[in-house]
Short mmCIF file of C-alpha atoms in Angstrom, two decimals:
data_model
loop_
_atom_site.label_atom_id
_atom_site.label_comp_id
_atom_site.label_asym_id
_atom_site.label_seq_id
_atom_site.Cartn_x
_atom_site.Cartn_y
_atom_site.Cartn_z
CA UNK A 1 25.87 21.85 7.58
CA UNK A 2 28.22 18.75 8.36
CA UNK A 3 26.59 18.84 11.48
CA UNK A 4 23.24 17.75 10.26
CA UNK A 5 22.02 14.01 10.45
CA UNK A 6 22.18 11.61 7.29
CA UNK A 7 18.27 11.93 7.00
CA UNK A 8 18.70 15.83 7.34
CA UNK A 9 20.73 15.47 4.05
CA UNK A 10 19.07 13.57 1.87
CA UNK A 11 15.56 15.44 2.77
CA UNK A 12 17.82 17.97 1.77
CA UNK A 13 18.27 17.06 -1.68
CA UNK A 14 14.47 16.36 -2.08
CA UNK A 15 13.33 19.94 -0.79
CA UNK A 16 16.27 21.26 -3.51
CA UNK A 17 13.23 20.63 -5.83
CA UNK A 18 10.10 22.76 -5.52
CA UNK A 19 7.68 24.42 -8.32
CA UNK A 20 10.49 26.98 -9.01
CA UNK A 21 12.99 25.03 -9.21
CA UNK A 22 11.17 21.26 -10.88
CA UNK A 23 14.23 20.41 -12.56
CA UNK A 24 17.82 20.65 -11.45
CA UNK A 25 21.42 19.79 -12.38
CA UNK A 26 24.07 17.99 -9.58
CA UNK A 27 25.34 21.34 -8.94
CA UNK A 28 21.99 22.99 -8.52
CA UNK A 29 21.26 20.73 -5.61
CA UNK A 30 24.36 20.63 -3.98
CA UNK A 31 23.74 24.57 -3.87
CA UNK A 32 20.34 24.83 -2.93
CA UNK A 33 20.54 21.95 -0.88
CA UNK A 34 23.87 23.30 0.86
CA UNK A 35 26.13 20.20 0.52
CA UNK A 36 29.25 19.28 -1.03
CA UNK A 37 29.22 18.35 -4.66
CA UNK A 38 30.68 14.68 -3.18
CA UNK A 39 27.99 14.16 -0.50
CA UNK A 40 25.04 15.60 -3.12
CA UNK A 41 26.30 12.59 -5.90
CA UNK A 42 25.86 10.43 -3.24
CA UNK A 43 22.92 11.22 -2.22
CA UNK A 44 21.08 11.99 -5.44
CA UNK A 45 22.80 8.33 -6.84
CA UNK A 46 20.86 7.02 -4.25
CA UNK A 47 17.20 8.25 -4.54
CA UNK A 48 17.27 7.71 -8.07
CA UNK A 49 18.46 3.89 -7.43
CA UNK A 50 15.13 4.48 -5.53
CA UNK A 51 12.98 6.06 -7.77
CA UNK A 52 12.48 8.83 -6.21
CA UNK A 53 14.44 10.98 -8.53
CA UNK A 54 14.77 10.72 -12.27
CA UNK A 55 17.67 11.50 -14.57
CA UNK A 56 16.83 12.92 -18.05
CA UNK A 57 19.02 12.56 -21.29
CA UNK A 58 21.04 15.68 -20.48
CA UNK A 59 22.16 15.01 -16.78
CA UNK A 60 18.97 16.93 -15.65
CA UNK A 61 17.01 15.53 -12.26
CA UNK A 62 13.58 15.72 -11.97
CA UNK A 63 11.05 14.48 -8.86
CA UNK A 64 10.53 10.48 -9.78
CA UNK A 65 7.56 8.62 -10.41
CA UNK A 66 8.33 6.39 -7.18
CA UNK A 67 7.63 9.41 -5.18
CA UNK A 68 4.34 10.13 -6.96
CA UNK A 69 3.09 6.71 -6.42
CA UNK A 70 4.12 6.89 -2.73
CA UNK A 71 2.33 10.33 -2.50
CA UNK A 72 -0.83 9.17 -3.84
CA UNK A 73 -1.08 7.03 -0.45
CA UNK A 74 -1.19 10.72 1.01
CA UNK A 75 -4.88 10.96 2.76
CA UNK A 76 -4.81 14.05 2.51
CA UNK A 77 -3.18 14.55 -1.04
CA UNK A 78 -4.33 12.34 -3.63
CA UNK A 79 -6.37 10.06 -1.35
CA UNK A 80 -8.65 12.74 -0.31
CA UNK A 81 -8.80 13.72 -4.15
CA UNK A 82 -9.45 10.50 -5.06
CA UNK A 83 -12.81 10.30 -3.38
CA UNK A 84 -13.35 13.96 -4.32
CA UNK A 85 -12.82 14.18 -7.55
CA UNK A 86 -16.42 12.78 -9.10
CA UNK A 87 -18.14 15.62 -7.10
CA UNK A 88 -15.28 18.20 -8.19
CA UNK A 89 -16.20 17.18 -11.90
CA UNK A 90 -20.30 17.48 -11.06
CA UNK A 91 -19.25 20.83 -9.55
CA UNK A 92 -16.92 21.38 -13.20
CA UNK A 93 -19.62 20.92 -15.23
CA UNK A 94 -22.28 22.43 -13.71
CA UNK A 95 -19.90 25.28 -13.78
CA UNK A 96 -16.92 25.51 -16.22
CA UNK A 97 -14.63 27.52 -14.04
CA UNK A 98 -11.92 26.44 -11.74
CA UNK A 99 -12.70 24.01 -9.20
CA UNK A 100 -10.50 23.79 -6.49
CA UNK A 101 -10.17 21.50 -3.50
CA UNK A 102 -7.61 22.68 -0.88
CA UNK A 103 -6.44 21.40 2.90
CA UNK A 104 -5.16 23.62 5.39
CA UNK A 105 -1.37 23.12 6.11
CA UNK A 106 -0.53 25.36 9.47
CA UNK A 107 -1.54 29.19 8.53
CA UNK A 108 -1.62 27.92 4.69
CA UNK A 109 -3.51 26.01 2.31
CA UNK A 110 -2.73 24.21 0.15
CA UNK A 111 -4.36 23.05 -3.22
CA UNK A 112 -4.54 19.49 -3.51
CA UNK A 113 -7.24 19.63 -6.92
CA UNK A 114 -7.45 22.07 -9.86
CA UNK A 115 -9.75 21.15 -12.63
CA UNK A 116 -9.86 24.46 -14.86
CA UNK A 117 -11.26 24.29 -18.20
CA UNK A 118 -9.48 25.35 -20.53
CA UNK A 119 -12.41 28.00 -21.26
CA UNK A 120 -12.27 29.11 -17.65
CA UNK A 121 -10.38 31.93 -16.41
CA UNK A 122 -6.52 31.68 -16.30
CA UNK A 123 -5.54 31.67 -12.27
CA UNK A 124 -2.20 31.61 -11.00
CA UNK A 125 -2.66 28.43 -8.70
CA UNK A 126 -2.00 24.94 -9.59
CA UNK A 127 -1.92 21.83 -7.61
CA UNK A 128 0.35 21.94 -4.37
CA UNK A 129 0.17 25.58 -4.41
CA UNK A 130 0.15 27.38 -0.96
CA UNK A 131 -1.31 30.56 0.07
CA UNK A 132 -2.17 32.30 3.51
CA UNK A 133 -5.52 31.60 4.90
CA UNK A 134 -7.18 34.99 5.16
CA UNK A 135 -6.62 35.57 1.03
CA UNK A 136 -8.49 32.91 0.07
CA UNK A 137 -12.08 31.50 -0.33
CA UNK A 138 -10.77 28.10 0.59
CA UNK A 139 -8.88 29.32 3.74
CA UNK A 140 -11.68 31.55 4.91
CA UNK A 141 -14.11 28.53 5.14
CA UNK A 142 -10.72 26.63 6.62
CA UNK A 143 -10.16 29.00 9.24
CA UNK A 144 -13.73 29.75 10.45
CA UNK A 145 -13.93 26.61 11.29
CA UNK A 146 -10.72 25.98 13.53
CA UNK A 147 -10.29 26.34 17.18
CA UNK A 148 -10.68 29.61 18.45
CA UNK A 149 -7.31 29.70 19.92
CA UNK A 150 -6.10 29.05 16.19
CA UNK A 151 -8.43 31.84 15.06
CA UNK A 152 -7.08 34.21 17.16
CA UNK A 153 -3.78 33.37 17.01
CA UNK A 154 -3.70 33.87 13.17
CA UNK A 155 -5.80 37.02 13.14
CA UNK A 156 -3.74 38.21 15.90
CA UNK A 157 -0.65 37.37 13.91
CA UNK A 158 0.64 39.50 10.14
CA UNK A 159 -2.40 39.70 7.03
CA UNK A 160 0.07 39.58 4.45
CA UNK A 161 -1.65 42.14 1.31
CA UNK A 162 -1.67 40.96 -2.10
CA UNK A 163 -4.23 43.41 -3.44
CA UNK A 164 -5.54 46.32 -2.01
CA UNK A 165 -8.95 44.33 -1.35
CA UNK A 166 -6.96 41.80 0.97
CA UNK A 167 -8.44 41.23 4.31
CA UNK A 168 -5.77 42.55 6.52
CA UNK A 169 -7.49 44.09 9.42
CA UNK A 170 -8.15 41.65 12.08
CA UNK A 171 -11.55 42.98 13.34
CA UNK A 172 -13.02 42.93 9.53
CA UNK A 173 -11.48 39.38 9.33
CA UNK A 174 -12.83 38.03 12.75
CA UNK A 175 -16.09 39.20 11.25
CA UNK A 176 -15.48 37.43 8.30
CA UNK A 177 -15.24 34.31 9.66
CA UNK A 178 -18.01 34.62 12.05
CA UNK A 179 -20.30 35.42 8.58
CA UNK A 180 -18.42 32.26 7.02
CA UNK A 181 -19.34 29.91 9.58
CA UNK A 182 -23.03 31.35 9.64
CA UNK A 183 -23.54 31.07 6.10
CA UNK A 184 -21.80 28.05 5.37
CA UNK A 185 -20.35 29.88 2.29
CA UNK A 186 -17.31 31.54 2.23
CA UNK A 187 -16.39 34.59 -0.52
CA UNK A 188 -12.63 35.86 -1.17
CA UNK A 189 -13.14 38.82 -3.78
CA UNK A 190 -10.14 39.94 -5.39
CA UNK A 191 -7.79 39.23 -2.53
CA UNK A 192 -5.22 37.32 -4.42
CA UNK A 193 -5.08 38.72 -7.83
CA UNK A 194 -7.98 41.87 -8.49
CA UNK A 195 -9.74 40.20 -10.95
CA UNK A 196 -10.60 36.75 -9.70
CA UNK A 197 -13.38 36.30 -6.67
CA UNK A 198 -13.57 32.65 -5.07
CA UNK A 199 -16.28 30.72 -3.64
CA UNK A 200 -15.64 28.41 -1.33
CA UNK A 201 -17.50 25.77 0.95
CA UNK A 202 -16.22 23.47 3.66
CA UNK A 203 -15.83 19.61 3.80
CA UNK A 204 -16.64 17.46 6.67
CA UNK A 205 -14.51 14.51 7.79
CA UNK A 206 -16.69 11.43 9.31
CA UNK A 207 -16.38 12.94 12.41
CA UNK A 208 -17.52 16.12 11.56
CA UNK A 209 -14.58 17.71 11.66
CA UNK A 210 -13.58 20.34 8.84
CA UNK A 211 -10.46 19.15 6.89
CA UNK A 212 -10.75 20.30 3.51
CA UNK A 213 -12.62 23.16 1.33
CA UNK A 214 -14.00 23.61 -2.16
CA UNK A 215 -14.16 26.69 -4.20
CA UNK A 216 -14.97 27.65 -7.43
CA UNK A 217 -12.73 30.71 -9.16
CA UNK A 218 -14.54 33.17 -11.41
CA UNK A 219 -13.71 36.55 -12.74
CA UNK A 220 -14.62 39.46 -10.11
CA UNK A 221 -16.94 41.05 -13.15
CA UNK A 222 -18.82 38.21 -13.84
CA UNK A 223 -19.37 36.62 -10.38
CA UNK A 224 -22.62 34.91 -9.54
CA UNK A 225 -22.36 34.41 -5.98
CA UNK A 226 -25.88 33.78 -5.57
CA UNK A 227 -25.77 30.88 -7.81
CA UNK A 228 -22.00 29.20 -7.03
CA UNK A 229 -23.03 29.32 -3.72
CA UNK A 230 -25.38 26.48 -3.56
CA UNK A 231 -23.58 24.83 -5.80
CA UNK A 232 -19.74 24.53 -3.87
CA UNK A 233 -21.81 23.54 -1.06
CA UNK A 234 -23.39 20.73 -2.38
CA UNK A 235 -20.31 19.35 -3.91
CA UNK A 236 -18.55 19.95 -0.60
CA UNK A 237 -21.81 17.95 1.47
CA UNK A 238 -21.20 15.70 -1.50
CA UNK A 239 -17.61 15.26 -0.61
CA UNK A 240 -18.32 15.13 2.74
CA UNK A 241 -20.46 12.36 2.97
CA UNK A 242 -18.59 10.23 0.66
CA UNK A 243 -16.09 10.86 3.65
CA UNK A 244 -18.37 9.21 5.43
CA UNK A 245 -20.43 12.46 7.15
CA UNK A 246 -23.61 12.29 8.63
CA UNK A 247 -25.37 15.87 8.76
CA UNK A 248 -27.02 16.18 12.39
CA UNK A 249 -29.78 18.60 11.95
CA UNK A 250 -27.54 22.31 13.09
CA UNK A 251 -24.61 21.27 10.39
CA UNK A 252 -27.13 20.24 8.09
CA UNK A 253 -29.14 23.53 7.69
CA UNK A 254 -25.94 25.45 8.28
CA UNK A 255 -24.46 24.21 5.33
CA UNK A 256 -27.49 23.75 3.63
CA UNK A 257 -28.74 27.66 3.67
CA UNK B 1 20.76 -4.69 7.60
CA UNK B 2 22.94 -2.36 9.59
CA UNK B 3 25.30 -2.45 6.45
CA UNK B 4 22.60 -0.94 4.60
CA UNK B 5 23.52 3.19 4.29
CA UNK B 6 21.82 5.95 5.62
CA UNK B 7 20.10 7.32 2.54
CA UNK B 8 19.22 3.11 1.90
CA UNK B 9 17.70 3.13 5.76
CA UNK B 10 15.47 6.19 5.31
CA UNK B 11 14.41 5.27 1.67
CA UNK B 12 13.24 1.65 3.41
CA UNK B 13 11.20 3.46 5.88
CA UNK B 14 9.06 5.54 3.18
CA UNK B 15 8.91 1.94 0.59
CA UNK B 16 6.92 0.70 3.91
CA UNK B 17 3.95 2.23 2.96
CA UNK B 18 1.95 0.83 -0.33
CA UNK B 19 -1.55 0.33 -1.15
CA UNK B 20 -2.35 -2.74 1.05
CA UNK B 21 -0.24 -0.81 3.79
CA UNK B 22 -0.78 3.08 3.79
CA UNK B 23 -1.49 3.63 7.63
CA UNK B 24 1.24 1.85 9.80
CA UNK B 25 2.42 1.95 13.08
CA UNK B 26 5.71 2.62 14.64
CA UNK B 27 6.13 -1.38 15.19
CA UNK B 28 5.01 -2.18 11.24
CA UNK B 29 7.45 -0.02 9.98
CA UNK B 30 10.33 -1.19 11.90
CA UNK B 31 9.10 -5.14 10.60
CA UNK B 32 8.53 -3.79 7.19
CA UNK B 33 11.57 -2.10 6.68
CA UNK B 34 13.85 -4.29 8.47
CA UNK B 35 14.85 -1.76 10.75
CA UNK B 36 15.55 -1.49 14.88
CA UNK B 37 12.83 -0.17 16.35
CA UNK B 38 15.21 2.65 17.78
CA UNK B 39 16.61 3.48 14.20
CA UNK B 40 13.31 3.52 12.91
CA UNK B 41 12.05 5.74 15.84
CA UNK B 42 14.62 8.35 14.72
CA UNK B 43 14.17 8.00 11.08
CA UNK B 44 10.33 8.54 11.05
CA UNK B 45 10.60 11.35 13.66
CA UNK B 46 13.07 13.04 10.86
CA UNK B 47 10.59 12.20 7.86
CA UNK B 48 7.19 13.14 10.06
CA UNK B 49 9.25 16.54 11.08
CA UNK B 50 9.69 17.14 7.35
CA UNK B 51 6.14 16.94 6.60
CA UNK B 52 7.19 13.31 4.24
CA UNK B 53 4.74 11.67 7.40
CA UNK B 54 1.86 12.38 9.08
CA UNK B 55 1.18 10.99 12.43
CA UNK B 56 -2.62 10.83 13.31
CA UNK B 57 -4.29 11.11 17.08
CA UNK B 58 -4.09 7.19 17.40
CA UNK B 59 -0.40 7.35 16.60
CA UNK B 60 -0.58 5.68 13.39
CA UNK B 61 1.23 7.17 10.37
CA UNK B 62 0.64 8.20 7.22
CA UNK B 63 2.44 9.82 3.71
CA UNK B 64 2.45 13.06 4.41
CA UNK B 65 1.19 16.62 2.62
CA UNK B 66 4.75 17.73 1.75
CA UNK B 67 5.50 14.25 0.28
CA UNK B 68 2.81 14.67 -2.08
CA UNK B 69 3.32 18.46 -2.86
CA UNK B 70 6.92 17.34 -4.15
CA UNK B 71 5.09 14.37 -6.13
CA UNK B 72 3.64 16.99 -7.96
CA UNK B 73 6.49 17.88 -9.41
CA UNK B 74 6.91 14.57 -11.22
CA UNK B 75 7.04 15.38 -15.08
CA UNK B 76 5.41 11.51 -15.96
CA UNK B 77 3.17 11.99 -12.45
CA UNK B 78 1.01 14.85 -11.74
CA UNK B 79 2.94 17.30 -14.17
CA UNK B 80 1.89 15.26 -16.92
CA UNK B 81 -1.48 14.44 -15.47
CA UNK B 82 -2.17 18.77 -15.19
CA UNK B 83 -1.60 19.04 -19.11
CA UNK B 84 -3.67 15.87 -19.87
CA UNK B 85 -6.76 16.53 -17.12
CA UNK B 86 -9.02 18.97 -19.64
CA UNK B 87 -8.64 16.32 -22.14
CA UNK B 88 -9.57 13.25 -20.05
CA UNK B 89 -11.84 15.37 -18.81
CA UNK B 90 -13.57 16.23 -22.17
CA UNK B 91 -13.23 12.08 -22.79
CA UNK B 92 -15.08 11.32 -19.57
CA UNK B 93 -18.02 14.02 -20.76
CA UNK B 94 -17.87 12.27 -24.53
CA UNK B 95 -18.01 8.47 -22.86
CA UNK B 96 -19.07 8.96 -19.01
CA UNK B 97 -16.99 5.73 -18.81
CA UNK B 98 -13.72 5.31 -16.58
CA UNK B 99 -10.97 7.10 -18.40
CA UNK B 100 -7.12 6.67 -17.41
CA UNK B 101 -3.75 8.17 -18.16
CA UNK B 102 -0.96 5.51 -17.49
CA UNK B 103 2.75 5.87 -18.12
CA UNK B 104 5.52 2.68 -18.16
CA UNK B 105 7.97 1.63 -16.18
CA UNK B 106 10.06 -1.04 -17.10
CA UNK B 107 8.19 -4.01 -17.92
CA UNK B 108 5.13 -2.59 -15.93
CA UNK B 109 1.99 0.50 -16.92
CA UNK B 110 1.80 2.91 -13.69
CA UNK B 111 -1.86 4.81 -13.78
CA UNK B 112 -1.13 8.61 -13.21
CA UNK B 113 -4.79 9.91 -13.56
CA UNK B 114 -8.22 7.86 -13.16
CA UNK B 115 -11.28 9.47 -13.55
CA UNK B 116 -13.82 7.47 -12.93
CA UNK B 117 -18.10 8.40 -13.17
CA UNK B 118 -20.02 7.16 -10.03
CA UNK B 119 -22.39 5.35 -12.92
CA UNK B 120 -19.23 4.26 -14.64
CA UNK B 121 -18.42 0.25 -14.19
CA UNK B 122 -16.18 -0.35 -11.44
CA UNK B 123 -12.69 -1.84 -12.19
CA UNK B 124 -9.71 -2.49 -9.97
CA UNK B 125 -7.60 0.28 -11.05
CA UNK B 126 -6.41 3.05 -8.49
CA UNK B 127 -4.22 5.75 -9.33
CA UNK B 128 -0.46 4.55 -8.76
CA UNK B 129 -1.40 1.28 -10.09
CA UNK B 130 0.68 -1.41 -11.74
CA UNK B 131 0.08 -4.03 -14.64
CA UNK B 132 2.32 -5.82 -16.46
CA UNK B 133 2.17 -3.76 -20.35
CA UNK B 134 0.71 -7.13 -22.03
CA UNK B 135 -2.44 -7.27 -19.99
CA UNK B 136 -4.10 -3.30 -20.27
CA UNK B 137 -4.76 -1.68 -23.30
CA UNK B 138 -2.47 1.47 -22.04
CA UNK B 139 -0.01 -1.19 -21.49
CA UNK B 140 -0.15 -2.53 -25.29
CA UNK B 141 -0.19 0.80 -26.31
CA UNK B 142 3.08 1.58 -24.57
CA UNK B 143 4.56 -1.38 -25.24
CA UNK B 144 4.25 -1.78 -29.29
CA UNK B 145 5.54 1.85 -29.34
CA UNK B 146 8.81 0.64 -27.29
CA UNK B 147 12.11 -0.05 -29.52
CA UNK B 148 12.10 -3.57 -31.17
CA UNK B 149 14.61 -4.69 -28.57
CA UNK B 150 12.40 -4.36 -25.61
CA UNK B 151 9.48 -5.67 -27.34
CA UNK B 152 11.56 -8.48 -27.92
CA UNK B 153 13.03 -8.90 -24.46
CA UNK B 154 9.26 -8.83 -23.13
CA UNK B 155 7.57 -10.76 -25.48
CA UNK B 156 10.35 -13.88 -24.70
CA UNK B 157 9.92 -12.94 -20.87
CA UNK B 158 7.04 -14.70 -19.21
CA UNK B 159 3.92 -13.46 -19.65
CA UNK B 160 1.38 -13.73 -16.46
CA UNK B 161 -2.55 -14.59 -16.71
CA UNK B 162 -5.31 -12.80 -14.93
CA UNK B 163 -8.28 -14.67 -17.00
CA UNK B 164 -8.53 -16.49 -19.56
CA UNK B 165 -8.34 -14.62 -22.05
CA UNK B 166 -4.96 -12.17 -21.26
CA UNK B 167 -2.28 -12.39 -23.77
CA UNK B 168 -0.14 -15.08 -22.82
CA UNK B 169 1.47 -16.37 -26.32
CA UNK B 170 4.40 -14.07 -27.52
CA UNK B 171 3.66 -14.91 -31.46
CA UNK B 172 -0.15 -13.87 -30.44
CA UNK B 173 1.09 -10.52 -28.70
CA UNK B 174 4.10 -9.88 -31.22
CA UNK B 175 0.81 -9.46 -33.85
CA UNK B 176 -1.12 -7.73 -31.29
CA UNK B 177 1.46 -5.12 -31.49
CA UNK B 178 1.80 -4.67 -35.06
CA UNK B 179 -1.61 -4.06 -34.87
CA UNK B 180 -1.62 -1.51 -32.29
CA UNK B 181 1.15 0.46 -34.39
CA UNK B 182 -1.25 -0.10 -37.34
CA UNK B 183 -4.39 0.94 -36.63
CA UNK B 184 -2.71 3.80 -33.83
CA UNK B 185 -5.40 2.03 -31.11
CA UNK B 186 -4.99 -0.76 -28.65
CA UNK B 187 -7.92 -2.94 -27.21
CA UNK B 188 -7.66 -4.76 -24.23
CA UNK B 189 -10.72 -7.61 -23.92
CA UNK B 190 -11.49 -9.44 -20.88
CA UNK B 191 -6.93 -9.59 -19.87
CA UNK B 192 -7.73 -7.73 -16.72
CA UNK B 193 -11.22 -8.94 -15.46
CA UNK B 194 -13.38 -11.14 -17.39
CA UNK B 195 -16.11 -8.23 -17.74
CA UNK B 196 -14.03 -5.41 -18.64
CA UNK B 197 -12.59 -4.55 -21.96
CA UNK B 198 -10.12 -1.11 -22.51
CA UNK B 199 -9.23 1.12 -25.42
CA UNK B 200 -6.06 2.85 -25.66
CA UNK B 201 -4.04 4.70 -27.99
CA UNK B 202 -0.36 6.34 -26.93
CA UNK B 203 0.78 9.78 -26.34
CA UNK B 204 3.37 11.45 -27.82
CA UNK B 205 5.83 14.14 -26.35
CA UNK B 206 7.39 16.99 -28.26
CA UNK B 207 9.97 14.60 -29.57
CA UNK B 208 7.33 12.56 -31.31
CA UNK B 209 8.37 9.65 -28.63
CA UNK B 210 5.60 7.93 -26.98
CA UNK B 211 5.62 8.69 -23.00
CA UNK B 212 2.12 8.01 -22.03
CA UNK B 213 -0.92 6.19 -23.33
CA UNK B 214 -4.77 6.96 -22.52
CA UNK B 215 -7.74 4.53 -21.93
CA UNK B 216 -11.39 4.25 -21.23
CA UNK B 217 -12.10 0.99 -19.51
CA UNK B 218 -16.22 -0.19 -20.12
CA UNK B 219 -18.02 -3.22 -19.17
CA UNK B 220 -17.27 -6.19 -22.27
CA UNK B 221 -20.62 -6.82 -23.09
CA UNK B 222 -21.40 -3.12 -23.89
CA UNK B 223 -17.78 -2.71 -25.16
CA UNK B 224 -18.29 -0.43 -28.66
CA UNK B 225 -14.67 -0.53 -29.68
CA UNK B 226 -16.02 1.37 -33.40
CA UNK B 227 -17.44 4.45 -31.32
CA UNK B 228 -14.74 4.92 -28.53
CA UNK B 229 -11.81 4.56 -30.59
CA UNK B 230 -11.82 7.80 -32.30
CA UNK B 231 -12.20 9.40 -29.49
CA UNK B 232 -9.96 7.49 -27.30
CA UNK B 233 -7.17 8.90 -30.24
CA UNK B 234 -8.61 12.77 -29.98
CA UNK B 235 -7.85 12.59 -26.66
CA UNK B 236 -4.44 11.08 -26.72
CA UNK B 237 -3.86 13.57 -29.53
CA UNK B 238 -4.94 16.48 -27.62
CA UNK B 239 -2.64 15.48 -25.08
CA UNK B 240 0.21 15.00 -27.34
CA UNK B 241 -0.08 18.16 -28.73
CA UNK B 242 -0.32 20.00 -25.52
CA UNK B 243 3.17 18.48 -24.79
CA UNK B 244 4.31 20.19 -28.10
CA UNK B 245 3.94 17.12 -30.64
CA UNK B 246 3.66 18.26 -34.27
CA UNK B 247 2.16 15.70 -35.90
CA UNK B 248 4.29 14.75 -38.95
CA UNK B 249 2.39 13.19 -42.39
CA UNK B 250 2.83 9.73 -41.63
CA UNK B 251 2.13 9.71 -37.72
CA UNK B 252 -0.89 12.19 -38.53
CA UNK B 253 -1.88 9.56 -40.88
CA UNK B 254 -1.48 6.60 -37.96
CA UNK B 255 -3.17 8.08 -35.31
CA UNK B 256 -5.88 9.44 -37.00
CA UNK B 257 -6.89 6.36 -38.90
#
């Protein structure tokens, strides 16, 4: 570990934190971060100098505000949720579940919004959460929409199972996608936990380019997929062209049906 | 600058980026952050391996995902921002006006959640914003809960103007603050902008300290201080108690006045 570069270490120290582990003591990080107790002191003295870390009352560290403000700057973090978040809260309360806006990171999402009333049904995701593509309504409607080089390479590749209704065969999944991408609507029923089904819809950069999803979390019993349908769409065509999307007249009725 | 240490180096690369600057090129950076262009070559290939920055087809670069995913492990940034959102979000349904979470740091309010209708009036305030305390309403509301020696020391500091009307007279804002304590609400008319007027009462942790402070921001003329109080409070005290505050007799008494 001596081997690796100064900005090797102190990235080090920052990936010591993570939802598991939020807060952490000098020792914790010098463990988890694999580095002597001397270098980690250093190191930790000087993010929080920075801001980037915080020290509490009792010696415990915690992710700094300084980092927060530099991560809303993130275009596809806060920035993105910044000029989605009036359409997430039309989409709330026309609604009252979960709404969720996610980005695809490699073969995962991730969750960059979570509004869930506090009437809605308890999920286990939260903001910066990650899960694999094929498990979720959000990563269906990422997916059929990537290259079909990327397509194939993930179906080609391990469909982790989280539930026994988890897409994991790769010809049922490739036909998944192709129904995604025809429907503009895409449907993840019980895949991550067996009582929650997720409806999700795909947002459009400017260019036309998918680079985010919305999706709305309801218990399996009580889904409504004819009615959340319409609705994620328009809140991701609402999204979309406060992105600065123009529907040409094939996107337009595909996400439109 | 080369005396500057590793950790300082890398930190100087990521304090590049801010709100009038969140898309920079190789070339910025290096001016920015005072850096060789080779040193900065190497430090923002480690931080854009990391996932901390992004690099876009043009080349250009910006905060990355995995910068923000950390972020949201802030406790006073988006932590703090997931326990208050379903009651800012219940104040945005009450007042459809722009509602804000803000925390302080130093001698400065930091915005850490901004919701904000599409019909709502439109103010300069962006999430990761900073004020000085005397100017916003979440600022006075912060500030008059800080101890007596910090009051002090910012009441005798100078005290900047943005119209004519911000608080620029330490005896004026010393009473401003006894007022604030007093009636558990602070009012911000015309400091900001010369059309905008905020409310704002503080948030308390489990502790009973006050950590945050929540606002709704309307236009001055149509500013009805009698209606949105109360429920500027609720929603600070929904907050507070979702952070484990027990409201004791006498601050029960305050805030709910």
């Amino acid at each position: 570990m001596t081997a690796r570069s100064a900005p090797d270490r102190l990235l080090a120290v920052l990936a010591a934190f993570d939802h598991e582990h939020p807060a952490l003591c000098l020792t914790d990080i010098s463990r988890r971060a694999g580095l002597s107790l001397t270098t980690t002191h250093r190191l930790v003295g000087a993010l929080t100098a920075w801001g980037a870390l915080e020290r509490d009352g009792a010696g415990v560290y915690h992710v700094g505000l300084r980092l927060w403000e530099l991560a809303a700057l993130a275009p596809r973090g806060l920035a993105l949720r910044q000029v989605a978040l009036p359409y997430l809260e039309d989409l709330y309360e026309a609604t009252h579940e979960n709404v969720q806006l996610a980005v695809r990171d490699g073969t995962e999402v991730v969750y960059v919004e979570w509004l869930s009333g506090r009437s809605a049904v308890g999920v286990h995701i939260r903001v910066g959460a990650r899960w694999p593509l094929h498990a979720t309504g959000v990563g269906l409607a990422l997916l059929a929409h990537c290259g079909p080089e990327v397509q194939e390479a993930y179906c080609a590749g391990p469909l982790a199972a989280f539930t026994p209704y988890t897409l994991t065969d790769p010809v049922r999944l490739r036909r998944v996608l192709a129904e995604v991408r025809r429907t503009g609507t895409a449907v993840s029923d019980r895949q991550v936990t067996d009582d929650a089904l997720s409806v999700a819809a795909p947002v459009r950069a400017a260019d036309g380019t998918v680079t985010a999803a919305v999706s709305v979390v309801v218990p399996h019993d009580a889904a409504r997929i004819p009615v959340l349908g319409p609705a994620v769409r328009l809140a991701a065509r609402g999204i979309s062209r406060a992105l600065g999307w123009q529907p040409d007249g094939a996107e337009s009725r595909g996400a439109a049906r």
